[in-house]
PDB file of C-alpha atoms in Angstrom:
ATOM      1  CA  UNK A   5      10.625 -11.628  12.432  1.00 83.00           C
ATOM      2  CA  UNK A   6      12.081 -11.269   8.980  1.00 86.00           C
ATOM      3  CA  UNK A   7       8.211 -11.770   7.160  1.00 90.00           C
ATOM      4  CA  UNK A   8       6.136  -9.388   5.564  1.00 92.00           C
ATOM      5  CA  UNK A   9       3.009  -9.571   7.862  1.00 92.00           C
ATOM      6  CA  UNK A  10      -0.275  -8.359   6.790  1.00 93.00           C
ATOM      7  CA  UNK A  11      -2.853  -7.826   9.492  1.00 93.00           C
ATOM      8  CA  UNK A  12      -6.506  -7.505   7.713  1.00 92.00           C
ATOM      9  CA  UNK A  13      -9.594  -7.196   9.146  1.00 89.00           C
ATOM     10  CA  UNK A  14     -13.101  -5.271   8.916  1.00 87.00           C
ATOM     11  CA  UNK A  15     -13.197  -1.558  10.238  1.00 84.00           C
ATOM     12  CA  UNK A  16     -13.199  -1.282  13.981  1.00 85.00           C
ATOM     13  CA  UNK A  17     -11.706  -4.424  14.743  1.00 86.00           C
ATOM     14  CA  UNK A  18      -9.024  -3.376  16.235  1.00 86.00           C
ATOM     15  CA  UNK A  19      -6.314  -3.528  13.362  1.00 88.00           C
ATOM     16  CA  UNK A  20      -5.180   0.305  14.278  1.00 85.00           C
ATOM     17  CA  UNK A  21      -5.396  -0.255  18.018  1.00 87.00           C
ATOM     18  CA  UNK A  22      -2.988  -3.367  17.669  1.00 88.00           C
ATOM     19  CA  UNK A  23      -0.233  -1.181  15.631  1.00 88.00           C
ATOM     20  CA  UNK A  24      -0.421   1.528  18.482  1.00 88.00           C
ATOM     21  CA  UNK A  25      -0.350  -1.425  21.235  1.00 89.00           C
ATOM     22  CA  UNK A  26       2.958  -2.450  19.081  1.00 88.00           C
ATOM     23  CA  UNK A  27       4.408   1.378  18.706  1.00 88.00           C
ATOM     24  CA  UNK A  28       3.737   0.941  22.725  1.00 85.00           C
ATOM     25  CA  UNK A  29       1.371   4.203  22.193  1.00 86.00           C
ATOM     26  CA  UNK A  30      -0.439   2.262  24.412  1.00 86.00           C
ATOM     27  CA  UNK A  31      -0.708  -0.164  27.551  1.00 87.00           C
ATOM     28  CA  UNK A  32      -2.393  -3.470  27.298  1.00 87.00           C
ATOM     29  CA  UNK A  33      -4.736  -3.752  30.060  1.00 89.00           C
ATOM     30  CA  UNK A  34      -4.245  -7.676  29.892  1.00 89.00           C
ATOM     31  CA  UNK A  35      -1.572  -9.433  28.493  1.00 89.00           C
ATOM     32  CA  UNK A  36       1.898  -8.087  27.143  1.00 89.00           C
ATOM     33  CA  UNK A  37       3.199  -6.845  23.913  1.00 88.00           C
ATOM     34  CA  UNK A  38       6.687  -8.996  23.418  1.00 88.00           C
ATOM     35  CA  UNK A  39       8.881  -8.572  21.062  1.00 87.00           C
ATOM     36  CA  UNK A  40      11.907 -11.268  20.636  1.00 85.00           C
ATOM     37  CA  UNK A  41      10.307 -13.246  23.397  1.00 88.00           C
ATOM     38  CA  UNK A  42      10.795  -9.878  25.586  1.00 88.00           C
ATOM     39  CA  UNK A  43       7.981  -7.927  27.190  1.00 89.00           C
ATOM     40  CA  UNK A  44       7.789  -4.372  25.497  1.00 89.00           C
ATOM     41  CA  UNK A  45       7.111  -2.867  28.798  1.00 87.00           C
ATOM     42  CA  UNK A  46      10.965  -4.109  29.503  1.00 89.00           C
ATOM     43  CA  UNK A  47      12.396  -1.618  26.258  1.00 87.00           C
ATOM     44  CA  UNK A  48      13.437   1.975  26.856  1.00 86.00           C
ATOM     45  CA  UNK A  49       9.827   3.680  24.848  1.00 84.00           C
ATOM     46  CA  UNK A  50      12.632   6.267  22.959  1.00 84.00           C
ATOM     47  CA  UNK A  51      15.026   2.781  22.086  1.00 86.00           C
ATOM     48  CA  UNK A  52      12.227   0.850  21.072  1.00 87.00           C
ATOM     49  CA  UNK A  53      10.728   3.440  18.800  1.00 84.00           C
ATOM     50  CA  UNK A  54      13.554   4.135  17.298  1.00 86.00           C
ATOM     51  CA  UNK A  55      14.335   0.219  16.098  1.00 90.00           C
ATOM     52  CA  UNK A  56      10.524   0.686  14.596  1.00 92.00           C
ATOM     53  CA  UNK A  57       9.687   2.772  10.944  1.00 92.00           C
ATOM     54  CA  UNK A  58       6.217   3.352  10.951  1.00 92.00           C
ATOM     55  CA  UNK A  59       3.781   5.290   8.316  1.00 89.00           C
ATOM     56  CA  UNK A  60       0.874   6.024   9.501  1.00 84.00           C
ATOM     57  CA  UNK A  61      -2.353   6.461   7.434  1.00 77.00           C
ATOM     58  CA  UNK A  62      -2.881   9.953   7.570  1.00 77.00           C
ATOM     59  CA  UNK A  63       0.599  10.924   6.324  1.00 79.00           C
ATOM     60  CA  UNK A  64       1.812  14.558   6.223  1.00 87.00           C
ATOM     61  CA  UNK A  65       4.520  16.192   4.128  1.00 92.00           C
ATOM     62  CA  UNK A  66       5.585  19.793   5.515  1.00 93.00           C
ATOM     63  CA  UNK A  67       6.483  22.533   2.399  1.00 95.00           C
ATOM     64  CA  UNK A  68       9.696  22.154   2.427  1.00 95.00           C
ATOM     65  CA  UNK A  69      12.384  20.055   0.864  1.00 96.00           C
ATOM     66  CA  UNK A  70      12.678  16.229  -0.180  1.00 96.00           C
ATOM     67  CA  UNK A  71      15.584  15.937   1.905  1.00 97.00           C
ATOM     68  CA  UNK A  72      13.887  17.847   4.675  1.00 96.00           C
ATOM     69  CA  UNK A  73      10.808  15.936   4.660  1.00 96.00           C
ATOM     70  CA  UNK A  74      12.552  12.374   4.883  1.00 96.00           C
ATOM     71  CA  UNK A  75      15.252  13.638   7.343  1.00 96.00           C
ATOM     72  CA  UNK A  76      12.604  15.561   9.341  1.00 93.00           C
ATOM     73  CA  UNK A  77      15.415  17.289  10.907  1.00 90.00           C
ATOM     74  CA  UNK A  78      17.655  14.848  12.072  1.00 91.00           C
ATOM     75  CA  UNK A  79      21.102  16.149  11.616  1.00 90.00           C
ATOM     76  CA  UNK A  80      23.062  12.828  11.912  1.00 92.00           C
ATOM     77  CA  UNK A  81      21.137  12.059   8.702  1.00 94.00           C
ATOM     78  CA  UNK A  82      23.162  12.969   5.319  1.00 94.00           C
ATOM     79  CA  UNK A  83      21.939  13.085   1.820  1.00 95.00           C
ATOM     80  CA  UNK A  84      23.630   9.770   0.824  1.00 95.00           C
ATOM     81  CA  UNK A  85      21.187   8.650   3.975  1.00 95.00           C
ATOM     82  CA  UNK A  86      18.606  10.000   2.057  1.00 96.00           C
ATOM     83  CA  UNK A  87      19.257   8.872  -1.132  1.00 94.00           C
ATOM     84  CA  UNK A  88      19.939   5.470  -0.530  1.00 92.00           C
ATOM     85  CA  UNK A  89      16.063   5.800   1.701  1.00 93.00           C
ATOM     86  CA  UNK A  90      14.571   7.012  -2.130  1.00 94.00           C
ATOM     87  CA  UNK A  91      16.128   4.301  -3.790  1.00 91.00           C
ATOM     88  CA  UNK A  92      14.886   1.755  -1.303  1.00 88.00           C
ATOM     89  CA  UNK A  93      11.475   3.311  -1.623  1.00 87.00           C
ATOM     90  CA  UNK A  94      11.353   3.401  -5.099  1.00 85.00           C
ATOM     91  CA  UNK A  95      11.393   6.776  -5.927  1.00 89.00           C
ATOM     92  CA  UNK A  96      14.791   7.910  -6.535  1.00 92.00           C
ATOM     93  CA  UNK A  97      14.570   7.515 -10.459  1.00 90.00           C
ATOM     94  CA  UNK A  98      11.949  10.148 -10.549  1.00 92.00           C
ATOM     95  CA  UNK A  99      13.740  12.391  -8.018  1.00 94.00           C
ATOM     96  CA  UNK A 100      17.335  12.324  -9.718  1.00 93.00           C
ATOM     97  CA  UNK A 101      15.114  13.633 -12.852  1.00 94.00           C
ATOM     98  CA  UNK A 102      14.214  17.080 -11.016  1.00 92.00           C
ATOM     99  CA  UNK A 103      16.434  20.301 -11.546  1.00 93.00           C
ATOM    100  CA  UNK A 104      16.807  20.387  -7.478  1.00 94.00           C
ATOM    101  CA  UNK A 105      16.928  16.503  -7.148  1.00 94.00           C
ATOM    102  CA  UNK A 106      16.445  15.914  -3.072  1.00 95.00           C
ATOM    103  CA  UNK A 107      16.400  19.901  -2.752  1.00 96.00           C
ATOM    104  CA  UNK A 108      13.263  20.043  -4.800  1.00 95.00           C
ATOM    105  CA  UNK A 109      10.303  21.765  -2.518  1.00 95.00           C
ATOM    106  CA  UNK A 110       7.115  19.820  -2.551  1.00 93.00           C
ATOM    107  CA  UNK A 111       4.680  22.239  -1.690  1.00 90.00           C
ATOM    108  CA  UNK A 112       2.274  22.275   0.839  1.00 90.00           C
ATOM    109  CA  UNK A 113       1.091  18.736   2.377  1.00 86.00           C
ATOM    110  CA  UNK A 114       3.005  17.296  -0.769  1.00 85.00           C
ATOM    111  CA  UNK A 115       0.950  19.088  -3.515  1.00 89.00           C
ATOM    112  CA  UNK A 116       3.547  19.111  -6.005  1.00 91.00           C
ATOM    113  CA  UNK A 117       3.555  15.147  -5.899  1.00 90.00           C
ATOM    114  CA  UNK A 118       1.832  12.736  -7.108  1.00 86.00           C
ATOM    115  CA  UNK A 119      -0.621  10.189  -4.167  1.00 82.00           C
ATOM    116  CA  UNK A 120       1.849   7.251  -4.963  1.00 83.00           C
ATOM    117  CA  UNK A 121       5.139   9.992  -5.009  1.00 89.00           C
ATOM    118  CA  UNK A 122       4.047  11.312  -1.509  1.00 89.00           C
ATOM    119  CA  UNK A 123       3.458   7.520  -0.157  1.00 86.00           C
ATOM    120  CA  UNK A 124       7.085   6.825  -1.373  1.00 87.00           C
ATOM    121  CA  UNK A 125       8.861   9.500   0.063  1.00 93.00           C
ATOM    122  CA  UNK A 126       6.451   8.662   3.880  1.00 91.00           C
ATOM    123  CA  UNK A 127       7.855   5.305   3.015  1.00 90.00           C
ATOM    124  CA  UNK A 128      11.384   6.866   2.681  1.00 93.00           C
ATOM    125  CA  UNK A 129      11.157   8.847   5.764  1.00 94.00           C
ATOM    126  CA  UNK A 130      10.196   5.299   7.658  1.00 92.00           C
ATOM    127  CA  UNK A 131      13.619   3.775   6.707  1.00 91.00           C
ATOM    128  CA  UNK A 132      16.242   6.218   6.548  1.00 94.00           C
ATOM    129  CA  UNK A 133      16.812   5.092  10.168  1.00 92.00           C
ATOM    130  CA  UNK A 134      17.231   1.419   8.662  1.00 91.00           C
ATOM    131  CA  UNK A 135      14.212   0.051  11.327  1.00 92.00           C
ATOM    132  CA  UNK A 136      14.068  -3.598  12.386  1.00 92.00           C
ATOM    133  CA  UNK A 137      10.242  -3.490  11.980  1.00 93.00           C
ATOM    134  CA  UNK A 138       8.568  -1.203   9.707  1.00 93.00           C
ATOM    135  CA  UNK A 139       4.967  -0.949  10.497  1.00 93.00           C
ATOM    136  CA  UNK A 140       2.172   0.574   7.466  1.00 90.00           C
ATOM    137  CA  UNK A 141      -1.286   1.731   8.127  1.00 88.00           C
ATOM    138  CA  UNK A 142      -3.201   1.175   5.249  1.00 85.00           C
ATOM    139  CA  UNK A 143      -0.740   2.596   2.713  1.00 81.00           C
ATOM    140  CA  UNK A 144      -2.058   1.893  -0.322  1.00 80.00           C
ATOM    141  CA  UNK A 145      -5.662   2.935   0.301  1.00 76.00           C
ATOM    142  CA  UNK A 146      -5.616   5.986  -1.629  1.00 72.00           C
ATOM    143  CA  UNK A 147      -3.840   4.702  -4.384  1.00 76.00           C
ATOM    144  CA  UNK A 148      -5.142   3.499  -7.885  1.00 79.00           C
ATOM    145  CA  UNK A 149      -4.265  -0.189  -8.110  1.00 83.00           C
ATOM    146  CA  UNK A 150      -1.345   0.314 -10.738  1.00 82.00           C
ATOM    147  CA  UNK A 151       0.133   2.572  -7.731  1.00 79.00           C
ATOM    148  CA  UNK A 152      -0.366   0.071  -5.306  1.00 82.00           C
ATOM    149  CA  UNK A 153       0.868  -2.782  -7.206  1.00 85.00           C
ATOM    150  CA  UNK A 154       4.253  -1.003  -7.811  1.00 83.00           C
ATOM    151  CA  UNK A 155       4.107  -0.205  -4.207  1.00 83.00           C
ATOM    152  CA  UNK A 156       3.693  -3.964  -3.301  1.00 86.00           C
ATOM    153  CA  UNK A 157       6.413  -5.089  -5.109  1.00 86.00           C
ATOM    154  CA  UNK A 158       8.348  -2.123  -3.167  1.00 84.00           C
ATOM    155  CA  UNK A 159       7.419  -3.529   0.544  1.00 85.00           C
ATOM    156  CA  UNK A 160       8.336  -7.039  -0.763  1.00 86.00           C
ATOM    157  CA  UNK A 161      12.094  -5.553  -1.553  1.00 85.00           C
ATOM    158  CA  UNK A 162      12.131  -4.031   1.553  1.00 85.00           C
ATOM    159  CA  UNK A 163      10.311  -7.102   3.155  1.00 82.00           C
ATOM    160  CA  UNK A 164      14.152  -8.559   2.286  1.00 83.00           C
ATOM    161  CA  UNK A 165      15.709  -6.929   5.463  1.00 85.00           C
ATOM    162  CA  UNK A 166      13.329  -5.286   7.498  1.00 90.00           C
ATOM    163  CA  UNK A 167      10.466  -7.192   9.320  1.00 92.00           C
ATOM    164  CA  UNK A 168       7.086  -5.467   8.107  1.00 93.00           C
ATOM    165  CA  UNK A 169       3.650  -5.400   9.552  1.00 94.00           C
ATOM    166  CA  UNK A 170       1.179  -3.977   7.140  1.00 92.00           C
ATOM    167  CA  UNK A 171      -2.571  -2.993   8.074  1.00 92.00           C
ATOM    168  CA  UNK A 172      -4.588  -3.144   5.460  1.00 88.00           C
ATOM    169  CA  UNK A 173      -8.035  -4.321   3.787  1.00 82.00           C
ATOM    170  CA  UNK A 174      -6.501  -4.046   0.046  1.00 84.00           C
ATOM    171  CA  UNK A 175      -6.184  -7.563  -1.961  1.00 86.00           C
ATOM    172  CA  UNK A 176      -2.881  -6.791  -2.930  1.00 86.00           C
ATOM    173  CA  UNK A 177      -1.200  -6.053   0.220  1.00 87.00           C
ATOM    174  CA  UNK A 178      -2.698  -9.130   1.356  1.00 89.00           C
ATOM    175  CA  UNK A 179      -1.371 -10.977  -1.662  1.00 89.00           C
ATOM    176  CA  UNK A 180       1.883  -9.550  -1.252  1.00 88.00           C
ATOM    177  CA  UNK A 181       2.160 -10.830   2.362  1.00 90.00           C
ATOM    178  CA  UNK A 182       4.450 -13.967   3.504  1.00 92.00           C
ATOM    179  CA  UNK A 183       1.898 -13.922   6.259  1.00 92.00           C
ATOM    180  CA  UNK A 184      -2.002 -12.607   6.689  1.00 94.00           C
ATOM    181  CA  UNK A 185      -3.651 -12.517  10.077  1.00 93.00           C
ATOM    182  CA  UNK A 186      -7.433 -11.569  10.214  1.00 92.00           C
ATOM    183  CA  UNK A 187      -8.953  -9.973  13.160  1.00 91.00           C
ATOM    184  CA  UNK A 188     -12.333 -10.085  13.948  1.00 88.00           C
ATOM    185  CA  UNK A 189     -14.503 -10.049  16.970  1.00 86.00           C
ATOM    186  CA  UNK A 190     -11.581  -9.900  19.416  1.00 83.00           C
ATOM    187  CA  UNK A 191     -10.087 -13.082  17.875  1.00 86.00           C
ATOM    188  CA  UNK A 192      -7.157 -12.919  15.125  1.00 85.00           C
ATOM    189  CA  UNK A 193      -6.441 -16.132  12.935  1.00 88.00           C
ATOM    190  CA  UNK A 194      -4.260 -17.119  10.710  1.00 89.00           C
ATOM    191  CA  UNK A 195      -5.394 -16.807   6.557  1.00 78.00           C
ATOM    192  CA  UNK A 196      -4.873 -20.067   4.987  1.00 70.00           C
ATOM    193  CA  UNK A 197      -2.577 -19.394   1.533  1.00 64.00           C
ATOM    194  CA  UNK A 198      -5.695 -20.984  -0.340  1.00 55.00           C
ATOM    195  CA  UNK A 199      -8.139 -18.604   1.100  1.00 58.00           C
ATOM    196  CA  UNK A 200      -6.109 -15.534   0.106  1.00 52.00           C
ATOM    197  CA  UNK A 201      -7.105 -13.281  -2.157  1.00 50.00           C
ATOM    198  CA  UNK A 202      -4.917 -13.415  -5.297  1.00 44.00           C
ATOM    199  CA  UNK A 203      -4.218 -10.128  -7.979  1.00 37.00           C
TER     200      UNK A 203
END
């Protein structure tokens, strides 16, 4: 609690499968899932989820609004909710440029945007509910590395209040971790600092 985690691994170890085990998507068919020393299968699913921001790999923005697409609909969500989400995320300095600011459509699956705008306002959408654990799927994948690094230094703001658990293969999310696990072959292990990959 309170680190920015990065679990690494190579594909099909299970890095995926142990973020939906956490989201509590799934069952463990051994062993329990605990979180603050208490079994997950002891949490309301709806309560639990809603304590957790999560962005998954294959994120999706509808055509519709900025404020839309980070509030998904919730009406006890207002646009000081959302701004202060955009601001966290690291995008509010281009938004507060547009004519529409948070009103601005983004076209369909986010084609008005930008790869590293789109990530920033899935990011947004993960934390305008102010999670205790915010969860990222390979994130930066997609991104060129300038992106990413400016992402990075993002999570590690964020990484100030929020527990985060970040999937990924990408050197810089591992550098940017307090903490790297590595998964392999059913095991997971602690990285070293030394054996870390630096950028």
């Amino acid at each position: 609690a309170g680190q920015f985690v990065t679990l690494t691994g190579p594909s099909g170890a299970g890095k995926t499968t142990l973020v939906d085990l956490a989201l509590g998507f799934y069952r463990p068919t051994s062993g329990e899932i605990r979180a603050d020393d208490v079994p997950l299968e002891n949490f309301n699913r709806h309560d639990w989820r809603k304590l957790v921001g999560y962005v998954p790999q294959e994120m999706f923005l509808f055509h519709e609004s900025i404020f839309k697409n980070v509030t998904l609909g919730d009406e006890k969500l207002g646009r000081s909710d959302v701004e202060k989400a955009l601001k966290s995320a690291g995008i509010w300095g281009y938004i507060s440029t547009l004519p529409d600011g948070i009103d601005t459509v983004v076209g369909e699956r986010g084609s008005k945007l930008s790869g590293g705008q789109r990530q920033r306002i899935a990011l947004a959408r993960a934390i305008v509910h102010r999670p205790r654990l915010l969860i990222l799927d390979e994130v930066t994948a997609s991104l060129d590395p300038e992106t990413e690094k400016e992402i990075c230094a993002t999570l590690q703001t964020i990484g100030k209040y929020t527990t985060i658990l970040s999937v990924s293969h990408q050197p810089a999310l591992i550098a940017a971790a307090d903490v790297v696990y590595q998964i392999r072959d059913g095991n997971l292990s602690q990285k070293r600092e030394e054996d870390r990959i630096r950028v």
